[in-house]
Amino acid sequence: MTSYDTLKDILKSRYSCRAFLPDPVPDATITQIIDAARHVPSWCNAQPWQVSITKGKATDAFRDMVTELATSGTPPQPDLAWPSKYAGEYLERRRTCGFQLYDAVGIEKSDRAGRAAQMLRNYALFDAPHVAIIHSPSDLGPYGAMDSGGFVTAFTLAANALGVATVAQAAIAAYAPQVREHLGIADDRLVLCAISFGYEDSDNPINKFRTVRSDSANIIDWKE
């Protein structure tokens, strides 16, 4: 098997885990994940990403904090504006993913309460034993965020290669000021997203569905 085949297999087998076992990931394994992810490219080699990682009681305290914010009606204050809208094929993909998720756990499309409860699972970190908060310097703006996106991808792939499941979550960035205060992150850094991670609960039906990816032909625009 070539290196390309190995990489493609890791990419194809990775998925967004939404039910975790309580077992913690060893510190050495987490360090291995970061040690691989840090090799991604960045503009001028700035390497803007930093990551705050919780474990044990710190994860539970963080989980409680963001759940309280989400259930108390606290207005979202993301550092980067949410998308203005999803339209066309992007909206269709978003809807399909949502319907697959609800179908997996038996929530009817008309069940608003059930859908709302499932949405709140984001703030429970899907019961993951760890969460990584990715942040970058505010001075670098969207370009630091773009570079950090590469780090997020590499983190999830390295984790998958080591048998660790992940889910990247923009939802946590809704409460960026509170996340900074709770974790002691400097005010001059943008909270970009969270990655909840741990070992998958393979028996949970929510981990059974997989999203469909667009074909390469729909992505490439050849110029001759």
Coordinates of N, CA and C in Angstrom, one line a residue:
M1 N 0.8 -1.2 0.0 CA 0.0 0.0 0.0 C 0.9 1.2 0.0
T2 N 0.6 2.2 -0.9 CA 1.4 3.4 -0.9 C 1.0 4.4 0.2
S3 N 1.8 5.4 0.4 CA 1.5 6.4 1.4 C 0.2 7.1 1.0
Y4 N -0.1 7.3 -0.3 CA -1.3 7.9 -0.7 C -2.5 7.1 -0.3
D5 N -2.4 5.8 -0.5 CA -3.5 4.9 -0.2 C -3.8 4.9 1.3
T6 N -2.7 4.9 2.1 CA -2.9 5.0 3.6 C -3.6 6.3 4.0
L7 N -3.1 7.4 3.4 CA -3.7 8.7 3.7 C -5.2 8.7 3.3
K8 N -5.5 8.2 2.2 CA -6.9 8.2 1.7 C -7.8 7.3 2.6
D9 N -7.2 6.2 3.0 CA -8.0 5.3 3.9 C -8.3 6.1 5.2
I10 N -7.3 6.8 5.8 CA -7.5 7.5 7.0 C -8.6 8.6 6.8
L11 N -8.5 9.3 5.7 CA -9.5 10.4 5.4 C -10.9 9.8 5.2
K12 N -11.0 8.7 4.6 CA -12.3 8.1 4.3 C -12.9 7.5 5.6
S13 N -12.1 7.0 6.5 CA -12.6 6.3 7.7 C -12.9 7.3 8.8
R14 N -12.4 8.5 8.7 CA -12.7 9.5 9.7 C -14.1 10.0 9.6
Y15 N -14.8 10.2 10.7 CA -16.1 10.7 10.7 C -16.3 11.6 12.0
S16 N -17.4 12.3 12.0 CA -17.7 13.1 13.2 C -18.4 12.3 14.2
C17 N -17.7 12.0 15.3 CA -18.3 11.1 16.4 C -19.2 11.9 17.3
R18 N -20.4 11.4 17.6 CA -21.3 12.1 18.4 C -21.8 11.3 19.6
A19 N -21.0 10.3 20.0 CA -21.2 9.5 21.2 C -19.9 8.9 21.6
F20 N -19.4 9.3 22.8 CA -18.1 8.8 23.3 C -18.2 8.0 24.5
L21 N -17.2 7.1 24.7 CA -17.0 6.4 25.9 C -16.4 7.3 27.0
P22 N -16.5 7.1 28.2 CA -15.9 7.9 29.2 C -14.4 7.8 29.4
D23 N -13.8 6.8 28.8 CA -12.4 6.5 29.0 C -11.5 7.6 28.5
P24 N -10.6 8.1 29.4 CA -9.7 9.2 28.9 C -8.6 8.7 28.0
V25 N -8.2 9.6 27.1 CA -7.1 9.3 26.2 C -5.8 9.6 26.9
P26 N -4.8 8.8 26.9 CA -3.5 9.0 27.6 C -2.9 10.3 27.1
D27 N -2.2 11.0 28.0 CA -1.5 12.2 27.7 C -0.5 12.0 26.5
A28 N 0.1 10.9 26.6 CA 1.1 10.6 25.5 C 0.5 10.5 24.1
T29 N -0.7 9.9 24.1 CA -1.4 9.8 22.8 C -1.8 11.2 22.3
I30 N -2.3 12.0 23.2 CA -2.7 13.4 22.9 C -1.5 14.2 22.3
T31 N -0.4 14.0 23.0 CA 0.8 14.7 22.5 C 1.2 14.2 21.1
Q32 N 1.1 12.9 20.9 CA 1.3 12.4 19.5 C 0.5 13.1 18.5
I33 N -0.8 13.3 18.8 CA -1.7 13.9 17.9 C -1.2 15.3 17.5
I34 N -0.9 16.1 18.6 CA -0.4 17.4 18.4 C 0.9 17.4 17.6
D35 N 1.8 16.5 17.9 CA 3.1 16.4 17.3 C 3.0 16.2 15.8
A36 N 1.9 15.5 15.4 CA 1.7 15.3 13.9 C 1.0 16.5 13.3
A37 N 0.0 17.0 14.0 CA -0.8 18.1 13.4 C 0.1 19.4 13.3
R38 N 1.1 19.6 14.1 CA 1.9 20.8 14.0 C 2.7 21.0 12.7
H39 N 2.7 19.9 11.9 CA 3.5 20.0 10.7 C 2.7 20.5 9.5
V40 N 1.5 20.9 9.7 CA 0.7 21.5 8.5 C 1.3 22.8 8.1
P41 N 1.1 23.2 6.8 CA 1.6 24.5 6.4 C 0.8 25.7 6.9
S42 N 1.5 26.8 7.0 CA 0.8 28.1 7.3 C 1.5 29.3 6.6
W43 N 0.8 30.3 6.4 CA 1.3 31.5 5.7 C 2.5 32.1 6.5
C44 N 3.6 32.2 5.7 CA 4.9 32.7 6.3 C 5.4 31.8 7.5
N45 N 4.9 30.6 7.5 CA 5.2 29.7 8.7 C 4.9 30.3 10.0
A46 N 3.8 31.1 10.1 CA 3.4 31.8 11.3 C 3.0 30.8 12.4
Q47 N 2.4 29.6 11.9 CA 1.9 28.6 12.9 C 1.1 29.3 14.0
P48 N -0.1 29.9 13.6 CA -0.9 30.7 14.6 C -1.7 29.9 15.6
W49 N -1.8 28.6 15.3 CA -2.7 27.8 16.2 C -2.1 27.6 17.6
Q50 N -3.0 27.6 18.5 CA -2.7 27.2 19.9 C -3.9 26.4 20.3
V51 N -3.7 25.4 21.3 CA -4.8 24.6 21.6 C -4.8 24.4 23.2
S52 N -6.0 24.7 23.7 CA -6.2 24.4 25.2 C -7.0 23.1 25.3
I53 N -6.5 22.2 26.0 CA -7.1 20.8 26.1 C -7.5 20.5 27.5
T54 N -8.7 20.1 27.7 CA -9.2 19.7 29.0 C -9.2 18.2 29.2
K55 N -9.1 17.8 30.5 CA -9.3 16.4 30.9 C -9.8 16.3 32.3
G56 N -10.5 15.2 32.6 CA -11.0 15.0 33.9 C -12.0 16.1 34.3
K57 N -11.8 16.6 35.5 CA -12.8 17.6 36.1 C -12.9 18.8 35.2
A58 N -11.8 19.2 34.6 CA -11.8 20.4 33.7 C -12.7 20.2 32.5
T59 N -12.8 19.0 32.0 CA -13.8 18.8 30.9 C -15.2 18.9 31.4
D60 N -15.5 18.4 32.6 CA -16.8 18.4 33.2 C -17.2 19.9 33.5
A61 N -16.3 20.7 34.0 CA -16.5 22.1 34.3 C -16.8 22.9 33.1
F62 N -16.1 22.6 32.0 CA -16.3 23.3 30.7 C -17.6 22.9 30.2
R63 N -17.9 21.6 30.2 CA -19.2 21.1 29.7 C -20.4 21.8 30.4
D64 N -20.3 21.9 31.7 CA -21.3 22.5 32.5 C -21.5 24.0 32.1
M65 N -20.3 24.7 31.9 CA -20.3 26.1 31.7 C -21.0 26.4 30.3
V66 N -20.7 25.7 29.3 CA -21.3 26.0 28.0 C -22.7 25.5 27.9
T67 N -23.0 24.5 28.6 CA -24.4 24.0 28.6 C -25.3 25.0 29.3
E68 N -24.8 25.6 30.4 CA -25.6 26.6 31.1 C -25.8 27.9 30.2
L69 N -24.8 28.2 29.4 CA -24.9 29.4 28.5 C -26.0 29.1 27.4
A70 N -25.9 27.9 26.9 CA -26.8 27.5 25.8 C -28.2 27.4 26.2
T71 N -28.5 26.9 27.5 CA -29.8 26.7 27.9 C -30.4 28.0 28.6
S72 N -29.6 29.0 28.9 CA -30.1 30.1 29.6 C -30.4 31.3 28.7
G73 N -30.3 31.1 27.4 CA -30.6 32.1 26.4 C -29.6 33.2 26.2
T74 N -28.3 32.9 26.7 CA -27.2 33.8 26.5 C -27.0 34.1 25.0
P75 N -27.0 35.3 24.6 CA -26.8 35.6 23.1 C -25.4 35.2 22.7
P76 N -25.4 34.5 21.5 CA -24.1 34.1 20.9 C -23.2 35.3 20.6
Q77 N -21.9 35.2 20.9 CA -20.9 36.2 20.6 C -19.7 35.6 19.9
P78 N -19.8 35.0 18.7 CA -18.6 34.4 18.1 C -17.6 35.5 17.7
D79 N -16.4 35.1 17.7 CA -15.3 36.0 17.3 C -15.4 36.3 15.8
L80 N -15.7 35.2 15.0 CA -15.9 35.3 13.6 C -17.3 35.2 13.2
A81 N -17.9 36.0 12.4 CA -19.3 36.0 12.1 C -19.7 34.7 11.5
W82 N -20.9 34.2 11.9 CA -21.4 33.0 11.3 C -21.7 33.2 9.8
P83 N -21.8 32.1 9.0 CA -22.2 32.3 7.6 C -23.5 33.1 7.4
S84 N -23.5 34.0 6.5 CA -24.7 34.8 6.3 C -25.9 33.9 5.8
K85 N -25.6 32.8 5.1 CA -26.7 31.9 4.7 C -26.1 30.7 4.1
Y86 N -26.9 29.6 4.0 CA -26.5 28.4 3.2 C -27.5 28.4 2.1
A87 N -27.1 28.2 0.9 CA -28.0 28.2 -0.3 C -27.5 27.1 -1.3
G88 N -28.5 26.7 -2.1 CA -28.1 25.8 -3.2 C -27.6 24.5 -2.7
E89 N -26.6 23.9 -3.3 CA -26.0 22.6 -2.9 C -25.5 22.6 -1.4
Y90 N -25.1 23.8 -0.9 CA -24.6 23.8 0.4 C -25.7 23.7 1.4
L91 N -26.8 24.3 1.1 CA -28.0 24.1 2.0 C -28.5 22.7 1.9
E92 N -28.5 22.1 0.7 CA -29.0 20.7 0.6 C -28.1 19.7 1.4
R93 N -26.8 19.9 1.3 CA -25.9 19.1 2.1 C -26.1 19.2 3.6
R94 N -26.3 20.4 4.0 CA -26.5 20.7 5.4 C -27.8 20.0 5.9
R95 N -28.9 20.1 5.1 CA -30.1 19.5 5.4 C -30.0 17.9 5.5
T96 N -29.3 17.4 4.5 CA -29.2 16.0 4.4 C -28.4 15.4 5.6
C97 N -27.4 16.1 6.0 CA -26.6 15.7 7.1 C -27.5 15.7 8.4
G98 N -28.3 16.8 8.6 CA -29.2 16.9 9.7 C -30.2 15.8 9.7
F99 N -30.8 15.5 8.6 CA -31.8 14.4 8.5 C -31.2 13.1 8.8
Q100 N -30.0 12.8 8.3 CA -29.3 11.6 8.6 C -29.1 11.4 10.1
L101 N -28.7 12.5 10.7 CA -28.4 12.4 12.2 C -29.7 12.1 12.9
Y102 N -30.8 12.8 12.6 CA -32.1 12.6 13.3 C -32.6 11.2 13.1
D103 N -32.5 10.7 11.8 CA -32.9 9.4 11.5 C -32.2 8.3 12.3
A104 N -30.9 8.6 12.5 CA -30.0 7.6 13.2 C -30.5 7.4 14.7
V105 N -31.0 8.5 15.3 CA -31.4 8.4 16.7 C -33.0 8.4 16.8
G106 N -33.7 8.2 15.7 CA -35.1 8.1 15.7 C -35.9 9.3 16.1
I107 N -35.4 10.5 15.7 CA -36.1 11.7 15.9 C -36.8 12.1 14.6
E108 N -38.1 12.3 14.7 CA -38.9 12.7 13.6 C -38.6 14.1 13.2
K109 N -38.7 14.4 11.9 CA -38.5 15.8 11.4 C -39.4 16.8 12.1
S110 N -40.6 16.4 12.5 CA -41.6 17.2 13.1 C -41.4 17.4 14.6
D111 N -40.5 16.6 15.2 CA -40.2 16.6 16.6 C -39.2 17.7 17.0
R112 N -39.8 19.0 17.2 CA -38.9 20.1 17.5 C -38.2 19.9 18.8
A113 N -38.9 19.4 19.8 CA -38.3 19.3 21.1 C -37.1 18.3 21.0
G114 N -37.3 17.2 20.3 CA -36.3 16.2 20.1 C -35.1 16.7 19.4
R115 N -35.3 17.5 18.4 CA -34.2 18.1 17.6 C -33.5 19.1 18.5
A116 N -34.2 19.9 19.3 CA -33.5 20.9 20.2 C -32.7 20.2 21.2
A117 N -33.2 19.1 21.8 CA -32.4 18.3 22.7 C -31.1 17.7 22.1
Q118 N -31.3 17.3 20.9 CA -30.1 16.7 20.2 C -29.1 17.8 19.9
M119 N -29.6 19.0 19.6 CA -28.7 20.2 19.4 C -27.9 20.5 20.6
L120 N -28.5 20.4 21.8 CA -27.8 20.7 23.0 C -26.7 19.7 23.4
R121 N -26.8 18.5 22.7 CA -25.7 17.6 22.9 C -24.3 18.1 22.5
N122 N -24.4 19.1 21.6 CA -23.1 19.8 21.3 C -22.4 20.3 22.5
Y123 N -23.2 21.0 23.4 CA -22.7 21.6 24.6 C -22.3 20.6 25.7
A124 N -22.9 19.4 25.6 CA -22.5 18.4 26.5 C -21.2 17.7 25.9
L125 N -20.7 18.2 24.8 CA -19.5 17.7 24.2 C -19.7 16.2 23.8
F126 N -21.0 15.8 23.6 CA -21.3 14.4 23.3 C -20.7 13.4 24.2
D127 N -20.5 13.9 25.5 CA -20.0 13.1 26.6 C -18.5 12.7 26.4
A128 N -17.8 13.4 25.6 CA -16.4 13.2 25.3 C -15.6 13.5 26.6
P129 N -14.5 12.8 26.9 CA -13.7 13.0 28.0 C -12.7 14.2 27.9
H130 N -12.6 14.7 26.7 CA -11.7 15.8 26.4 C -12.3 16.8 25.4
V131 N -11.9 18.0 25.5 CA -12.2 19.0 24.4 C -11.0 19.8 24.2
A132 N -10.7 20.1 22.9 CA -9.6 21.0 22.5 C -10.2 22.2 22.0
I133 N -9.8 23.4 22.5 CA -10.2 24.7 22.0 C -9.1 25.2 21.1
I134 N -9.4 25.5 19.9 CA -8.4 26.0 18.9 C -8.6 27.5 18.8
H135 N -7.4 28.2 19.0 CA -7.5 29.7 19.0 C -6.3 30.2 18.2
S136 N -6.4 31.4 17.7 CA -5.3 32.0 16.9 C -5.3 33.5 17.2
P137 N -4.2 34.2 16.9 CA -4.1 35.7 17.2 C -5.1 36.5 16.4
S138 N -5.7 37.4 17.1 CA -6.7 38.3 16.4 C -6.1 39.1 15.3
D139 N -4.8 39.5 15.5 CA -4.1 40.3 14.5 C -4.1 39.6 13.1
L140 N -4.1 38.3 13.1 CA -4.0 37.6 11.8 C -5.4 37.3 11.2
G141 N -6.4 37.6 11.9 CA -7.8 37.6 11.4 C -8.2 36.3 10.7
P142 N -8.9 36.4 9.5 CA -9.3 35.2 8.9 C -8.2 34.4 8.3
Y143 N -7.0 34.9 8.1 CA -5.9 34.2 7.5 C -5.3 33.3 8.6
G144 N -5.2 33.8 9.8 CA -4.8 32.9 10.9 C -5.8 31.8 11.2
A145 N -7.1 32.1 11.0 CA -8.2 31.1 11.1 C -8.1 30.1 10.0
M146 N -7.8 30.5 8.8 CA -7.6 29.6 7.7 C -6.4 28.6 7.9
D147 N -5.3 29.2 8.4 CA -4.2 28.3 8.7 C -4.6 27.3 9.8
S148 N -5.3 27.8 10.8 CA -5.7 26.9 11.9 C -6.7 25.8 11.4
G149 N -7.4 26.1 10.4 CA -8.3 25.1 9.8 C -7.5 23.8 9.3
G150 N -6.3 24.1 8.8 CA -5.4 23.0 8.4 C -5.0 22.2 9.6
F151 N -4.7 22.9 10.7 CA -4.4 22.2 12.0 C -5.5 21.4 12.5
V152 N -6.7 21.9 12.4 CA -7.9 21.1 12.8 C -8.0 19.8 12.0
T153 N -7.9 19.9 10.7 CA -7.9 18.7 9.8 C -6.8 17.7 10.2
A154 N -5.6 18.2 10.4 CA -4.5 17.3 10.7 C -4.7 16.7 12.1
F155 N -5.3 17.4 13.0 CA -5.6 16.9 14.4 C -6.5 15.7 14.3
T156 N -7.6 15.9 13.5 CA -8.6 14.8 13.4 C -8.1 13.6 12.7
L157 N -7.3 13.8 11.7 CA -6.7 12.7 11.0 C -5.7 11.9 11.8
A158 N -4.8 12.7 12.5 CA -3.8 12.0 13.4 C -4.5 11.3 14.5
A159 N -5.6 11.8 15.0 CA -6.3 11.2 16.1 C -6.9 9.9 15.5
N160 N -7.5 10.0 14.3 CA -8.1 8.8 13.7 C -7.1 7.7 13.5
A161 N -5.9 8.1 13.1 CA -4.9 7.1 12.8 C -4.4 6.4 14.1
L162 N -4.7 7.0 15.3 CA -4.3 6.5 16.6 C -5.5 5.8 17.3
G163 N -6.6 5.7 16.6 CA -7.8 5.1 17.2 C -8.6 6.0 18.1
V164 N -8.4 7.3 17.9 CA -9.1 8.3 18.7 C -10.2 9.0 17.9
A165 N -11.4 9.0 18.3 CA -12.5 9.6 17.6 C -12.6 11.1 17.9
T166 N -13.1 11.9 16.9 CA -13.2 13.4 17.1 C -14.5 13.9 16.5
V167 N -14.8 15.1 16.9 CA -15.9 15.9 16.2 C -15.5 17.4 16.4
A168 N -15.3 18.0 15.3 CA -15.0 19.5 15.3 C -16.4 20.2 15.5
Q169 N -16.4 21.2 16.4 CA -17.6 21.9 16.7 C -17.5 23.4 16.7
A170 N -18.1 24.0 15.7 CA -18.2 25.5 15.7 C -19.1 26.0 16.7
A171 N -20.1 25.2 17.2 CA -21.1 25.7 18.2 C -20.5 26.3 19.4
I172 N -19.3 25.7 19.8 CA -18.7 26.2 21.1 C -18.2 27.6 20.9
A173 N -17.8 28.0 19.7 CA -17.3 29.3 19.4 C -18.4 30.4 19.6
A174 N -19.6 30.0 19.7 CA -20.7 30.9 19.9 C -20.5 31.7 21.2
Y175 N -19.8 31.1 22.1 CA -19.6 31.8 23.4 C -18.1 32.1 23.7
A176 N -17.5 32.7 22.6 CA -16.1 33.0 22.7 C -15.6 33.7 23.9
P177 N -16.3 34.8 24.3 CA -15.8 35.6 25.5 C -15.8 34.7 26.7
Q178 N -16.8 33.9 26.9 CA -16.9 33.1 28.1 C -15.9 32.0 28.1
V179 N -15.6 31.4 26.9 CA -14.6 30.4 26.7 C -13.2 30.9 27.1
R180 N -12.9 32.1 26.6 CA -11.6 32.7 26.9 C -11.5 32.9 28.4
E181 N -12.5 33.5 29.1 CA -12.5 33.7 30.5 C -12.3 32.4 31.3
H182 N -13.1 31.4 30.9 CA -13.1 30.2 31.6 C -11.7 29.4 31.6
L183 N -11.1 29.5 30.4 CA -9.9 28.7 30.2 C -8.6 29.6 30.3
G184 N -8.8 30.9 30.6 CA -7.6 31.8 30.7 C -6.9 32.0 29.4
I185 N -7.7 32.1 28.3 CA -7.1 32.4 27.0 C -7.0 33.9 26.9
A186 N -5.9 34.4 26.3 CA -5.7 35.9 26.2 C -6.8 36.5 25.4
D187 N -7.1 37.8 25.7 CA -8.1 38.5 25.0 C -7.8 38.8 23.5
D188 N -6.5 38.7 23.2 CA -6.0 39.0 21.8 C -6.0 37.8 20.9
R189 N -6.7 36.7 21.3 CA -6.8 35.5 20.5 C -8.3 35.2 20.2
L190 N -8.5 34.7 19.0 CA -9.8 34.4 18.5 C -10.1 32.9 18.8
V191 N -11.2 32.7 19.4 CA -11.7 31.3 19.6 C -12.3 30.8 18.3
L192 N -11.8 29.8 17.7 CA -12.2 29.4 16.4 C -13.2 28.2 16.4
C193 N -12.9 27.2 17.2 CA -13.8 26.0 17.3 C -13.3 25.1 18.4
A194 N -14.1 24.1 18.6 CA -13.7 23.1 19.6 C -13.5 21.8 18.8
I195 N -12.7 20.9 19.4 CA -12.7 19.5 18.9 C -12.9 18.6 20.2
S196 N -14.1 18.0 20.3 CA -14.3 17.0 21.3 C -13.7 15.7 20.9
F197 N -13.1 15.0 21.8 CA -12.4 13.8 21.4 C -12.3 12.8 22.5
G198 N -12.2 11.5 22.1 CA -12.1 10.4 23.0 C -12.2 9.1 22.2
Y199 N -12.7 8.1 22.8 CA -12.9 6.8 22.2 C -14.4 6.6 21.8
E200 N -14.7 6.2 20.6 CA -16.1 6.2 20.1 C -16.9 5.1 20.9
D201 N -18.2 5.4 21.1 CA -19.1 4.4 21.5 C -19.7 3.8 20.3
S202 N -19.1 2.7 19.9 CA -19.5 2.1 18.6 C -20.9 1.5 18.6
D203 N -21.5 1.3 19.8 CA -22.8 0.7 19.9 C -23.9 1.7 19.7
N204 N -23.5 3.0 19.9 CA -24.6 4.1 19.8 C -25.0 4.3 18.3
P205 N -26.3 4.3 18.0 CA -26.7 4.4 16.6 C -26.3 5.7 16.0
I206 N -26.1 6.7 16.7 CA -25.7 8.0 16.1 C -24.4 8.0 15.4
N207 N -23.6 7.0 15.8 CA -22.3 6.8 15.2 C -22.3 5.9 13.9
K208 N -23.5 5.5 13.5 CA -23.6 4.6 12.4 C -23.7 5.3 11.0
F209 N -24.2 6.5 10.9 CA -24.4 7.1 9.6 C -23.1 7.8 9.1
R210 N -23.0 7.9 7.8 CA -21.8 8.6 7.2 C -22.3 9.6 6.2
T211 N -21.7 10.8 6.1 CA -22.1 11.8 5.1 C -21.5 11.4 3.8
V212 N -22.1 11.9 2.7 CA -21.7 11.6 1.3 C -20.9 12.8 0.9
R213 N -19.8 12.5 0.1 CA -18.9 13.6 -0.4 C -19.1 13.8 -1.9
S214 N -19.0 15.1 -2.3 CA -19.1 15.4 -3.7 C -17.9 14.8 -4.5
D215 N -18.2 14.4 -5.7 CA -17.2 13.8 -6.6 C -16.1 14.8 -6.9
S216 N -14.9 14.3 -7.2 CA -13.8 15.2 -7.7 C -14.2 16.0 -8.9
A217 N -15.0 15.4 -9.8 CA -15.4 16.2 -11.0 C -16.2 17.4 -10.7
N218 N -16.9 17.4 -9.5 CA -17.7 18.5 -9.2 C -16.9 19.6 -8.4
I219 N -15.7 19.3 -8.2 CA -14.8 20.2 -7.4 C -13.8 20.9 -8.3
I220 N -13.3 20.2 -9.3 CA -12.2 20.7 -10.1 C -12.8 21.5 -11.3
D221 N -12.2 22.6 -11.5 CA -12.5 23.4 -12.7 C -11.3 23.6 -13.5
W222 N -11.1 22.6 -14.5 CA -9.9 22.6 -15.3 C -9.8 23.8 -16.2
K223 N -8.6 24.4 -16.3 CA -8.4 25.5 -17.3 C -7.3 25.1 -18.3
E224 N -7.6 25.2 -19.6 CA -6.6 24.8 -20.6 C -6.4 25.9 -21.6

